[in-house]
Coordinates of C-alpha atoms and ligand atoms in Angstrom, one line a residue:
M13 CA 25.2 4.0 105.0
I14 CA 25.7 7.5 103.4
D15 CA 25.3 8.8 106.9
R16 CA 28.0 6.6 108.3
F17 CA 30.5 7.5 105.6
R18 CA 29.6 11.2 106.0
S19 CA 30.4 11.0 109.7
L20 CA 33.7 9.4 109.2
F21 CA 34.5 12.0 106.6
A22 CA 33.5 14.8 109.0
L23 CA 35.7 13.4 111.7
L24 CA 38.6 13.6 109.4
T25 CA 37.7 17.1 108.3
L26 CA 37.3 18.3 111.8
S27 CA 40.6 16.8 112.9
L28 CA 42.3 18.5 110.0
L29 CA 40.6 21.8 110.6
F30 CA 41.7 21.8 114.2
A31 CA 45.2 20.4 113.5
T32 CA 46.0 22.9 110.7
D33 CA 44.6 26.0 112.2
G34 CA 46.9 27.1 115.0
M35 CA 44.3 29.7 116.2
H36 CA 42.0 26.8 117.0
A37 CA 44.5 25.0 119.1
Q38 CA 42.7 26.1 122.3
Q39 CA 39.6 24.4 121.1
T40 CA 39.5 20.7 121.9
P41 CA 36.4 19.0 120.7
S42 CA 35.9 15.5 121.8
L43 CA 35.5 13.4 118.7
A44 CA 32.8 10.8 118.3
T45 CA 34.0 7.2 118.6
S46 CA 33.4 4.9 115.7
Q47 CA 31.2 2.8 118.0
Q48 CA 28.9 5.7 118.4
I49 CA 28.8 6.4 114.7
Q50 CA 27.9 2.7 114.2
Q51 CA 25.0 3.2 116.6
D52 CA 23.7 6.3 114.9
A53 CA 23.8 4.5 111.6
G54 CA 20.3 3.1 112.5
D55 CA 18.7 6.5 111.9
P56 CA 17.5 7.4 108.4
W57 CA 20.1 9.6 106.7
W58 CA 17.9 12.7 106.5
K59 CA 17.8 12.9 110.3
H60 CA 21.4 14.0 110.4
A61 CA 21.7 15.5 107.0
V62 CA 22.7 19.0 106.0
I63 CA 20.6 19.9 103.0
Y64 CA 21.6 22.7 100.6
E65 CA 19.1 24.4 98.3
I66 CA 20.4 25.2 94.9
Y67 CA 18.6 27.7 92.6
P68 CA 20.2 26.2 89.5
R69 CA 19.7 29.2 87.3
S70 CA 22.1 31.2 89.6
F71 CA 24.5 28.6 90.9
Q72 CA 27.0 28.0 88.1
D73 CA 26.8 28.5 84.3
S74 CA 28.9 25.9 82.5
N75 CA 28.2 26.9 78.9
G76 CA 28.5 30.7 78.9
D77 CA 24.9 31.6 78.2
G78 CA 24.4 33.6 81.4
I79 CA 22.1 31.0 83.0
G80 CA 23.2 28.4 85.5
D81 CA 22.8 24.7 84.5
I82 CA 23.1 21.1 85.6
N83 CA 26.7 20.7 84.5
G84 CA 27.5 23.8 86.5
V85 CA 26.1 22.1 89.7
T86 CA 28.2 19.0 88.9
E87 CA 31.3 21.2 88.6
R88 CA 30.7 22.5 92.1
L89 CA 30.1 19.2 93.8
D90 CA 33.6 19.2 95.3
Y91 CA 32.9 22.5 96.9
L92 CA 29.6 21.2 98.4
E93 CA 31.4 18.1 99.6
T94 CA 34.0 20.2 101.4
L95 CA 31.3 22.3 103.0
G96 CA 29.8 19.1 104.4
V97 CA 26.6 18.9 102.5
D98 CA 24.7 15.6 102.4
A99 CA 22.0 16.4 99.9
I100 CA 21.1 19.2 97.5
W101 CA 17.6 20.2 96.7
I102 CA 17.5 21.6 93.2
T103 CA 14.6 23.9 92.3
P104 CA 12.8 22.9 89.1
I105 CA 14.9 22.0 86.1
Y106 CA 12.0 20.6 84.0
P107 CA 10.8 22.0 80.6
S108 CA 9.0 25.2 81.4
P109 CA 8.1 28.5 79.7
Q110 CA 9.9 30.0 82.8
V111 CA 7.1 32.4 83.7
D112 CA 7.7 31.4 87.4
F113 CA 11.3 30.3 86.6
G114 CA 10.6 26.6 86.5
Y115 CA 7.6 26.4 88.8
D116 CA 5.4 26.3 85.7
I117 CA 6.1 22.9 84.3
S118 CA 5.2 21.8 80.8
D119 CA 6.7 18.3 81.1
Y120 CA 7.3 16.6 84.4
T121 CA 9.6 13.9 83.2
A122 CA 12.2 15.7 81.1
I123 CA 14.9 18.3 81.5
D124 CA 14.7 21.9 80.2
P125 CA 17.4 22.3 77.5
Q126 CA 18.3 25.6 79.2
Y127 CA 19.7 23.5 82.0
G128 CA 21.1 20.5 80.1
T129 CA 20.0 17.0 79.1
M130 CA 18.8 13.9 80.9
A131 CA 22.3 12.5 80.5
D132 CA 23.7 15.6 82.3
F133 CA 21.2 14.9 85.1
D134 CA 22.1 11.3 85.4
R135 CA 25.8 12.3 85.6
L136 CA 25.0 14.7 88.3
V137 CA 23.2 12.1 90.4
K138 CA 26.1 9.7 89.8
E139 CA 28.8 12.2 90.6
A140 CA 26.9 13.4 93.7
R141 CA 26.5 9.9 94.9
K142 CA 30.3 9.4 94.7
R143 CA 30.6 12.2 97.2
N144 CA 27.7 10.8 99.4
I145 CA 25.5 13.7 98.3
G146 CA 21.9 12.9 97.5
V147 CA 19.9 14.8 94.9
I148 CA 16.4 16.0 96.0
M149 CA 14.0 17.1 93.3
D150 CA 11.3 19.8 93.4
F151 CA 7.8 18.3 93.0
V152 CA 5.4 20.9 91.8
A153 CA 2.2 19.1 92.5
N154 CA -0.4 21.9 92.8
H155 CA -0.2 23.3 89.3
T156 CA 1.3 22.9 85.9
S157 CA 2.2 25.4 83.2
D158 CA -0.6 26.6 80.9
Q159 CA 1.7 25.2 78.2
N160 CA 1.6 21.7 79.6
P161 CA -0.1 19.4 77.0
W162 CA -2.5 18.3 79.8
F163 CA -3.8 21.8 80.1
I164 CA -3.7 22.5 76.4
E165 CA -6.0 19.5 76.0
S166 CA -8.1 20.5 79.0
R167 CA -8.9 24.0 77.7
S168 CA -9.6 22.8 74.2
S169 CA -13.3 21.9 74.9
R170 CA -15.7 21.2 77.7
T171 CA -15.9 17.6 76.7
N172 CA -12.2 16.9 76.4
P173 CA -11.1 13.8 78.5
K174 CA -8.6 16.0 80.3
R175 CA -11.2 18.8 81.1
D176 CA -11.5 17.6 84.6
W177 CA -7.8 17.5 85.2
Y178 CA -8.0 21.2 86.1
I179 CA -10.6 23.3 87.9
W180 CA -13.1 24.9 85.5
R181 CA -16.2 26.8 86.7
N182 CA -18.8 29.2 85.3
G183 CA -18.6 32.8 86.3
K184 CA -21.2 34.3 88.7
G185 CA -22.4 36.5 85.9
P186 CA -20.9 38.3 82.9
G187 CA -17.3 39.4 83.7
Q188 CA -17.7 38.0 87.2
P189 CA -15.4 35.3 88.5
P190 CA -16.9 32.3 90.3
N191 CA -16.0 33.7 93.8
N192 CA -13.6 36.0 95.6
W193 CA -10.6 33.7 95.8
L194 CA -7.3 35.5 95.3
S195 CA -4.0 34.5 93.7
W196 CA -0.9 34.5 95.9
F197 CA 0.6 36.7 93.3
G198 CA -2.2 39.3 93.2
H199 CA -5.7 39.7 91.9
S200 CA -8.4 37.1 91.2
A201 CA -7.4 33.4 91.2
W202 CA -9.8 32.8 88.3
Q203 CA -8.9 33.3 84.7
F204 CA -11.6 33.6 82.1
D205 CA -11.0 31.4 79.0
P206 CA -13.2 32.7 76.1
R207 CA -12.7 29.4 74.1
T208 CA -15.0 27.5 76.4
D209 CA -16.7 30.4 78.2
Q210 CA -15.5 29.2 81.6
Y211 CA -13.0 30.3 84.3
Y212 CA -10.0 28.1 85.4
Y213 CA -8.5 28.4 88.9
H214 CA -4.9 29.3 89.6
Y215 CA -3.5 29.8 93.1
F216 CA -0.3 31.3 91.6
Y217 CA 0.2 33.1 88.3
R218 CA -2.5 32.8 85.6
E219 CA 0.0 30.7 83.6
Q220 CA 0.0 28.2 86.4
P221 CA -3.5 26.5 86.3
D222 CA -4.2 24.3 89.4
L223 CA -4.5 20.6 88.9
N224 CA -7.7 19.0 90.1
W225 CA -6.4 16.7 92.8
R226 CA -9.9 15.3 93.3
N227 CA -9.5 13.5 90.0
P228 CA -7.9 10.0 90.5
A229 CA -6.3 10.2 87.1
V230 CA -4.4 13.3 88.1
Q231 CA -3.3 11.6 91.3
Q232 CA -2.0 8.6 89.4
A233 CA -0.2 10.8 86.9
M234 CA 1.5 12.7 89.7
Y235 CA 2.5 9.7 91.7
N236 CA 4.0 8.3 88.5
V237 CA 6.1 11.5 88.3
L238 CA 7.6 10.6 91.7
R239 CA 8.3 7.0 90.5
F240 CA 10.0 8.3 87.3
W241 CA 12.6 10.3 89.3
L242 CA 13.0 7.7 92.0
D243 CA 13.9 5.2 89.3
R244 CA 16.7 7.6 88.3
G245 CA 18.1 7.5 91.8
V246 CA 17.0 10.7 93.4
A247 CA 17.1 11.0 97.2
G248 CA 13.6 12.5 97.6
F249 CA 11.4 15.5 96.9
R250 CA 10.6 18.9 98.2
I251 CA 6.9 19.2 97.6
D252 CA 6.0 22.6 96.4
A253 CA 3.0 24.5 97.8
V254 CA 1.5 21.3 99.2
S255 CA -1.1 22.8 101.5
R256 CA -2.8 24.2 98.4
L257 CA -3.5 20.9 96.6
Y258 CA -7.2 21.0 97.4
E259 CA -9.9 23.7 97.4
D260 CA -13.5 23.7 98.6
P261 CA -15.6 22.0 95.9
N262 CA -18.6 24.3 96.9
L263 CA -16.5 27.4 96.2
H264 CA -17.4 29.3 99.3
D265 CA -16.0 32.8 99.4
D266 CA -12.9 33.3 101.5
P267 CA -13.4 35.5 104.6
V268 CA -12.3 39.1 103.9
L269 CA -10.0 40.7 106.4
P270 CA -9.3 44.4 107.1
G271 CA -6.8 46.2 104.9
T272 CA -5.2 45.6 101.5
N273 CA -2.1 43.7 100.4
A274 CA 0.9 44.8 98.4
Y275 CA -1.0 44.1 95.2
G276 CA -3.9 46.4 96.3
D277 CA -6.3 43.5 96.8
P278 CA -8.4 43.1 100.0
N279 CA -6.7 40.9 102.5
I280 CA -8.4 37.5 102.7
E281 CA -8.0 34.4 104.8
H282 CA -7.3 31.5 102.3
K283 CA -9.7 29.4 104.3
Y284 CA -11.2 27.5 101.4
T285 CA -8.1 27.0 99.3
D286 CA -5.4 26.2 101.9
N287 CA -4.8 23.3 104.3
L288 CA -7.9 21.3 103.4
P289 CA -7.9 17.9 105.2
E290 CA -7.7 16.0 101.9
V291 CA -4.1 17.2 101.5
H292 CA -3.1 14.6 104.1
D293 CA -4.7 11.7 102.2
S294 CA -2.5 12.5 99.3
L295 CA 0.6 13.0 101.4
R296 CA 0.1 9.5 102.8
V297 CA 0.0 8.1 99.3
M298 CA 3.1 10.0 98.3
R299 CA 4.9 8.6 101.3
K300 CA 3.9 5.1 100.4
V301 CA 5.2 5.7 96.9
V302 CA 8.7 6.9 98.1
D303 CA 8.8 4.2 100.9
A304 CA 8.6 1.5 98.2
Y305 CA 12.1 2.5 97.2
P306 CA 15.4 1.7 99.0
G307 CA 17.6 4.3 100.7
S308 CA 14.8 6.1 102.7
P309 CA 13.9 8.7 100.2
V310 CA 12.7 11.9 101.9
L311 CA 9.7 14.1 101.5
I312 CA 10.1 17.7 102.5
S313 CA 7.0 19.9 102.5
E314 CA 6.8 23.6 101.6
A315 CA 3.9 24.9 103.5
D316 CA 3.9 28.0 105.6
E317 CA 1.9 26.5 108.4
P318 CA 0.6 29.1 110.8
N319 CA 1.1 27.3 114.1
I320 CA 2.5 24.1 115.6
T321 CA -0.8 22.2 115.3
E322 CA -0.9 22.7 111.6
L323 CA 2.8 22.2 111.2
T324 CA 2.9 18.8 113.0
K325 CA -0.1 17.6 111.0
M326 CA 2.3 17.4 108.1
Y327 CA 4.2 14.5 109.8
G328 CA 0.9 12.5 109.8
S329 CA -0.6 11.0 112.9
K330 CA 1.5 7.9 112.5
L331 CA 4.5 9.7 111.1
D332 CA 3.3 8.4 107.7
E333 CA 3.3 11.6 105.7
V334 CA 6.2 14.1 105.3
Q335 CA 9.5 13.4 107.2
L336 CA 10.7 17.0 107.1
P337 CA 8.1 19.8 107.0
M338 CA 9.8 23.1 106.6
D339 CA 9.3 25.3 109.7
F340 CA 8.3 28.7 108.3
Q341 CA 7.5 30.0 111.8
V342 CA 11.1 29.6 112.9
A343 CA 12.4 30.9 109.6
D344 CA 10.3 34.0 109.7
V345 CA 10.7 35.3 113.2
N346 CA 12.4 38.1 111.4
Q347 CA 13.9 39.7 114.5
L348 CA 16.5 38.6 117.0
S349 CA 13.8 37.8 119.5
V350 CA 15.1 35.3 122.2
P351 CA 11.6 34.7 123.7
K352 CA 10.1 34.0 120.2
F353 CA 12.9 31.6 119.1
R354 CA 12.8 29.9 122.5
E355 CA 9.1 29.3 122.3
L356 CA 9.1 28.1 118.7
L357 CA 12.1 25.8 119.2
D358 CA 10.6 24.3 122.3
E359 CA 7.3 23.6 120.6
I360 CA 8.7 21.9 117.6
V361 CA 11.6 20.1 119.2
H362 CA 9.3 18.5 121.8
N363 CA 6.4 18.1 119.5
A364 CA 3.9 15.4 120.4
T365 CA 4.3 13.4 117.2
G366 CA 8.1 13.0 117.6
G367 CA 8.6 14.1 114.0
Q368 CA 12.0 15.5 113.1
P369 CA 12.1 19.4 113.0
Y370 CA 13.4 21.0 109.8
F371 CA 14.9 24.5 109.9
F372 CA 16.0 27.0 107.4
F373 CA 16.4 30.8 107.3
S374 CA 16.8 31.6 103.7
N375 CA 15.3 30.4 100.4
H376 CA 14.5 31.5 96.9
D377 CA 11.2 33.2 97.9
Q378 CA 12.1 35.6 100.6
D379 CA 14.8 38.1 101.5
R380 CA 18.0 36.5 102.6
A381 CA 18.5 36.0 106.3
W382 CA 21.6 38.2 106.2
N383 CA 19.3 41.2 105.6
R384 CA 16.3 40.0 107.6
Y385 CA 18.2 39.4 110.8
G386 CA 21.1 41.8 110.3
D387 CA 21.0 45.1 112.1
G388 CA 22.9 46.9 109.3
V389 CA 26.1 47.1 111.5
H390 CA 26.9 43.6 112.8
N391 CA 25.4 41.6 110.0
D392 CA 28.4 39.2 109.7
D393 CA 28.4 38.4 113.4
I394 CA 24.6 38.0 113.3
A395 CA 25.0 35.7 110.2
K396 CA 27.2 33.5 112.3
L397 CA 24.7 33.6 115.2
M398 CA 22.0 32.4 112.8
A399 CA 24.3 29.7 111.4
A400 CA 24.8 28.4 114.9
L401 CA 21.1 28.4 115.6
L402 CA 20.5 26.5 112.3
L403 CA 23.2 23.9 112.9
T404 CA 23.2 23.2 116.7
T405 CA 19.6 22.3 117.5
R406 CA 18.0 18.9 116.9
A407 CA 16.5 20.1 113.7
T408 CA 17.7 19.0 110.3
P409 CA 19.2 22.1 108.7
Q410 CA 18.7 23.5 105.2
L411 CA 21.0 26.1 103.8
Y412 CA 20.3 28.3 100.8
Y413 CA 23.2 28.8 98.3
G414 CA 25.3 31.8 99.2
E415 CA 24.1 32.0 102.8
E416 CA 27.4 30.4 103.8
I417 CA 29.3 33.5 102.6
G418 CA 26.7 36.0 103.9
M419 CA 25.3 36.9 100.5
A420 CA 22.9 39.8 100.7
T421 CA 19.5 40.4 99.0
T422 CA 20.1 42.6 96.0
P423 CA 16.7 43.7 94.6
P424 CA 16.3 45.4 91.3
T425 CA 16.3 49.2 91.4
R426 CA 14.2 49.8 88.3
K427 CA 10.9 48.2 87.3
E428 CA 12.2 47.5 83.8
D429 CA 14.9 45.3 85.2
V430 CA 12.5 43.0 87.2
K431 CA 12.4 39.4 86.0
D432 CA 10.0 37.9 88.6
P433 CA 6.5 38.7 87.5
S434 CA 5.3 39.3 91.1
G435 CA 7.7 42.2 91.2
K436 CA 6.2 43.6 88.0
I437 CA 2.6 43.2 89.3
G438 CA 3.5 44.6 92.7
W439 CA 6.1 47.3 91.9
P440 CA 7.2 49.3 93.9
K441 CA 5.8 47.9 97.1
E442 CA 6.5 44.3 96.1
K443 CA 9.8 44.0 94.1
G444 CA 9.5 40.3 93.5
R445 CA 12.1 37.7 94.3
D446 CA 15.0 38.6 92.0
G447 CA 17.0 40.0 95.0
E448 CA 17.5 36.7 96.7
R449 CA 18.2 34.8 93.4
T450 CA 21.3 36.7 92.2
P451 CA 24.2 34.6 90.9
M452 CA 26.5 32.8 93.4
Q453 CA 29.6 34.8 94.2
W454 CA 32.5 32.3 93.7
D455 CA 35.5 34.5 93.2
T456 CA 36.8 37.9 92.0
S457 CA 36.8 37.0 88.3
K458 CA 34.3 38.1 85.7
N459 CA 30.7 37.7 86.9
A460 CA 32.0 36.4 90.2
G461 CA 33.1 33.2 88.5
F462 CA 29.4 32.3 87.9
S463 CA 29.5 32.7 84.1
T464 CA 31.7 33.9 81.2
A465 CA 28.7 35.5 79.4
D466 CA 28.7 39.2 78.9
K467 CA 25.2 39.4 80.4
T468 CA 23.9 37.1 83.1
W469 CA 20.2 36.5 83.6
L470 CA 20.3 38.5 86.8
P471 CA 23.1 41.0 87.4
V472 CA 25.9 39.9 89.7
P473 CA 25.9 42.1 92.9
A474 CA 28.8 44.5 93.0
S475 CA 29.7 43.1 96.5
Y476 CA 31.3 40.0 94.8
K477 CA 34.7 41.7 94.7
Q478 CA 35.0 41.5 98.5
R479 CA 32.4 38.8 99.3
N480 CA 33.0 35.5 97.6
V481 CA 33.9 31.9 98.2
A482 CA 37.6 32.2 97.2
V483 CA 38.3 35.1 99.5
Q484 CA 36.4 33.5 102.4
E485 CA 38.2 30.2 102.0
K486 CA 41.4 31.9 102.9
N487 CA 40.1 33.8 105.9
P488 CA 39.9 31.6 109.0
D489 CA 37.4 34.0 110.5
S490 CA 35.1 34.1 107.5
I491 CA 31.4 33.1 107.6
L492 CA 32.2 30.3 105.3
N493 CA 34.8 28.8 107.6
F494 CA 32.4 29.2 110.5
Y495 CA 29.8 27.2 108.6
K496 CA 32.3 24.5 107.9
Q497 CA 33.3 24.2 111.5
L498 CA 29.7 24.2 112.7
I499 CA 28.9 21.4 110.2
S500 CA 31.9 19.4 111.3
L501 CA 31.1 19.9 115.0
R502 CA 27.5 18.9 114.4
R503 CA 28.6 15.6 113.0
S504 CA 31.4 14.8 115.4
Q505 CA 29.9 15.8 118.7
P506 CA 27.4 13.0 119.7
A507 CA 25.6 15.6 121.9
L508 CA 25.0 17.9 118.9
R509 CA 24.3 15.0 116.6
D510 CA 21.9 12.9 118.7
G511 CA 21.6 14.7 122.0
S512 CA 18.5 15.9 123.8
Y513 CA 17.6 19.5 123.6
D514 CA 16.8 21.6 126.7
S515 CA 16.4 25.4 126.7
L516 CA 18.1 27.1 129.7
N517 CA 17.6 30.4 131.5
R518 CA 14.2 30.7 130.2
Q519 CA 13.7 34.2 131.8
D520 CA 16.6 35.7 129.8
D521 CA 15.2 37.7 126.8
Q522 CA 18.6 38.7 125.4
V523 CA 20.6 35.5 125.4
L524 CA 19.3 32.2 123.9
S525 CA 20.9 29.2 125.7
Y526 CA 20.3 25.5 125.3
L527 CA 21.9 22.3 126.3
R528 CA 22.4 19.3 124.0
K529 CA 23.2 16.1 126.0
D530 CA 24.3 12.8 124.6
P531 CA 22.1 10.1 126.2
N532 CA 24.8 7.5 126.0
S533 CA 27.8 9.3 127.5
G534 CA 26.1 12.0 129.4
E535 CA 28.4 14.5 127.6
A536 CA 26.7 17.9 127.1
V537 CA 27.3 20.8 124.9
L538 CA 26.1 24.3 125.9
V539 CA 25.1 26.7 123.1
V540 CA 24.9 30.4 124.1
L541 CA 23.7 32.9 121.5
N542 CA 23.9 36.5 122.6
M543 CA 21.2 38.2 120.4
S544 CA 21.8 41.6 121.9
S545 CA 24.3 44.4 121.1
Q546 CA 25.5 44.4 124.7
P547 CA 28.2 42.2 126.4
K548 CA 26.5 39.8 128.9
T549 CA 27.5 37.6 131.8
V550 CA 25.3 34.5 132.1
S551 CA 25.1 32.0 134.9
Y552 CA 24.0 28.4 134.5
D553 CA 22.9 25.9 137.0
L554 CA 22.6 22.5 135.4
K555 CA 21.3 20.6 138.4
S556 CA 17.9 20.2 136.9
Q557 CA 19.6 18.6 133.9
G558 CA 21.1 16.1 136.3
M559 CA 24.6 17.6 136.0
N560 CA 27.1 18.9 138.5
A561 CA 29.2 20.6 135.9
A562 CA 31.2 23.6 137.0
I563 CA 33.0 24.8 133.9
V564 CA 32.5 25.1 130.1
K565 CA 35.3 24.7 127.6
P566 CA 34.9 26.5 124.3
L567 CA 34.6 24.3 121.2
L568 CA 33.7 27.0 118.7
S569 CA 32.9 30.7 119.1
N570 CA 32.7 34.0 117.4
P571 CA 34.6 36.0 118.3
R572 CA 37.3 33.5 119.3
E573 CA 37.6 32.9 123.1
S574 CA 40.9 33.6 124.6
V575 CA 40.2 31.4 127.7
L576 CA 40.5 27.7 127.9
S577 CA 37.4 27.5 130.2
M578 CA 34.9 29.6 132.0
P579 CA 33.0 28.9 135.2
L580 CA 29.4 28.1 134.5
N581 CA 28.2 30.7 136.9
A582 CA 29.9 33.5 134.9
V583 CA 30.0 32.9 131.2
H584 CA 31.0 36.1 129.5
V585 CA 29.7 36.7 126.0
A586 CA 30.5 39.6 123.7
P587 CA 27.7 41.5 121.7
F588 CA 26.2 39.1 119.2
E589 CA 28.6 36.4 120.3
T590 CA 28.1 32.7 119.4
F591 CA 29.5 30.5 122.0
I592 CA 29.5 26.7 121.9
G593 CA 31.3 24.8 124.6
I594 CA 31.5 21.4 126.3
V595 CA 30.4 21.4 130.0
Q596 CA 32.5 19.5 132.6
Ligands
LIG621 C1 6.5 27.8 95.8 C2 7.8 28.2 95.2 C3 7.7 29.5 94.6 C4 6.7 29.4 93.5 C5 5.4 29.0 94.0 C6 4.5 28.6 92.9 O1 6.1 28.7 96.8 O2 8.8 28.1 96.2 O3 9.0 29.9 94.1 O4 6.6 30.7 92.9 O5 5.5 27.8 94.8 O6 4.9 27.4 92.3

């Protein structure tokens, strides 16, 4: 239902966009008919959704304390609606000592007062729903905070009923941890607790003890957390660090690899702490829990799966696990490599399970795509190229706040300014994740319109004076307006919305091309992404796609095309051009 309204809304937006912007008059997208929209309405909403990740601490501060909050998100819902977002994933807003900025939870069924109240949260869900926007919560299943009452009990004595809710083991000998397992954030994954003379296991910071998922009581408690938020009307969950839920009960040492990491530890393969088969048993139960609720709540998994086999396991053999596993391989190609993108896209789009691909390029844990893919000269054009790649394949796309205006990573320059503990542990090699979490740049006012406080929790990058939402809204050629047009096009063009995906010109290692074809009308959209700094002329023969088309008419491009059509055997693209056209 949401999907259907969203599509109608998108049609209106697109017509308005094209009607009011004279410069677009040359571009004549064929709009979806209401009949087609009706047909699509059979799909679950998340298949066609645009999902937007919000790091609430940095999105909008409504009470002037320098920290973003829930009411701030609510204030900005109109912006998100105009952008064309269907759902927001909010990183953790639960009570937390904030060691890992919310990923260390001390109470799973409450709201941290820093972010607001449960009433604020309910209002956010209600206001979002009015705009056909779902709210997706972060489900931090692998570990809690060491301040969580469960852990406080667990560590109190070896005989406490909650002792087995966490993973406690004897050391190998005095001062020696049980084995060589390492924390993701550096050094041993075992922390000695003198109170009971044992070590507890933590994959992440030592303040984040791992739950023992082999204990049925833990499983039940965590499934009840899902139910608690589903009862409040959330649209689903992004499951944090899900591949790490289980570890080898026999505590085998992980294999040691050559070299050392940024923390100075030996490199290891997390063979006994990552991707154990039991993860899938738990995912199937989680899926059953969400499936018992109306509205097709979605499960999104965070797991940096190393290859297509591991990634597709997340769907479940009967598509009975996660609907949208994040594709870290596509996200982290980290260079404009046409062959690499082509291979990865082909693999996942045509994956054997038929599961829906899920793409993103930026998030709160890694440098923003603007920097990772930019060449230092053409970053804005490349940002548009990446936006097109995100929004024109069959994958459900996920945006990270600020990417729609090309926000850059702005890491701290002095160790004493670092907030993320991983940056303190790893300085200067590893600067932590503050750089990709800086406040949203809304306008040119104080603190970029993020907060009225004199000091914000992270500094606002100086770039906000030029780069912000207000300035980009007024510029028809801005990255923001490009995102809006792409999102509208994705909804209104049946070929982009539901069409098949075929990569073209597979020998070309500079220009990534693919065809999206609507199975009902046969209408096809050609996407041409010139990932090189050279102008190119590309020739397409679509006979093997069963088409006799001779020309392509631009729908959307960067830079703007001056021609009304081009012959398919000579499509000219500028350096780093994004070209999307309809073939005829
Ligand atoms: C996930 C989160 C990251 C967090 C970690 C531990 O990877 O995205 O921000 O630090 O889990 O919870």
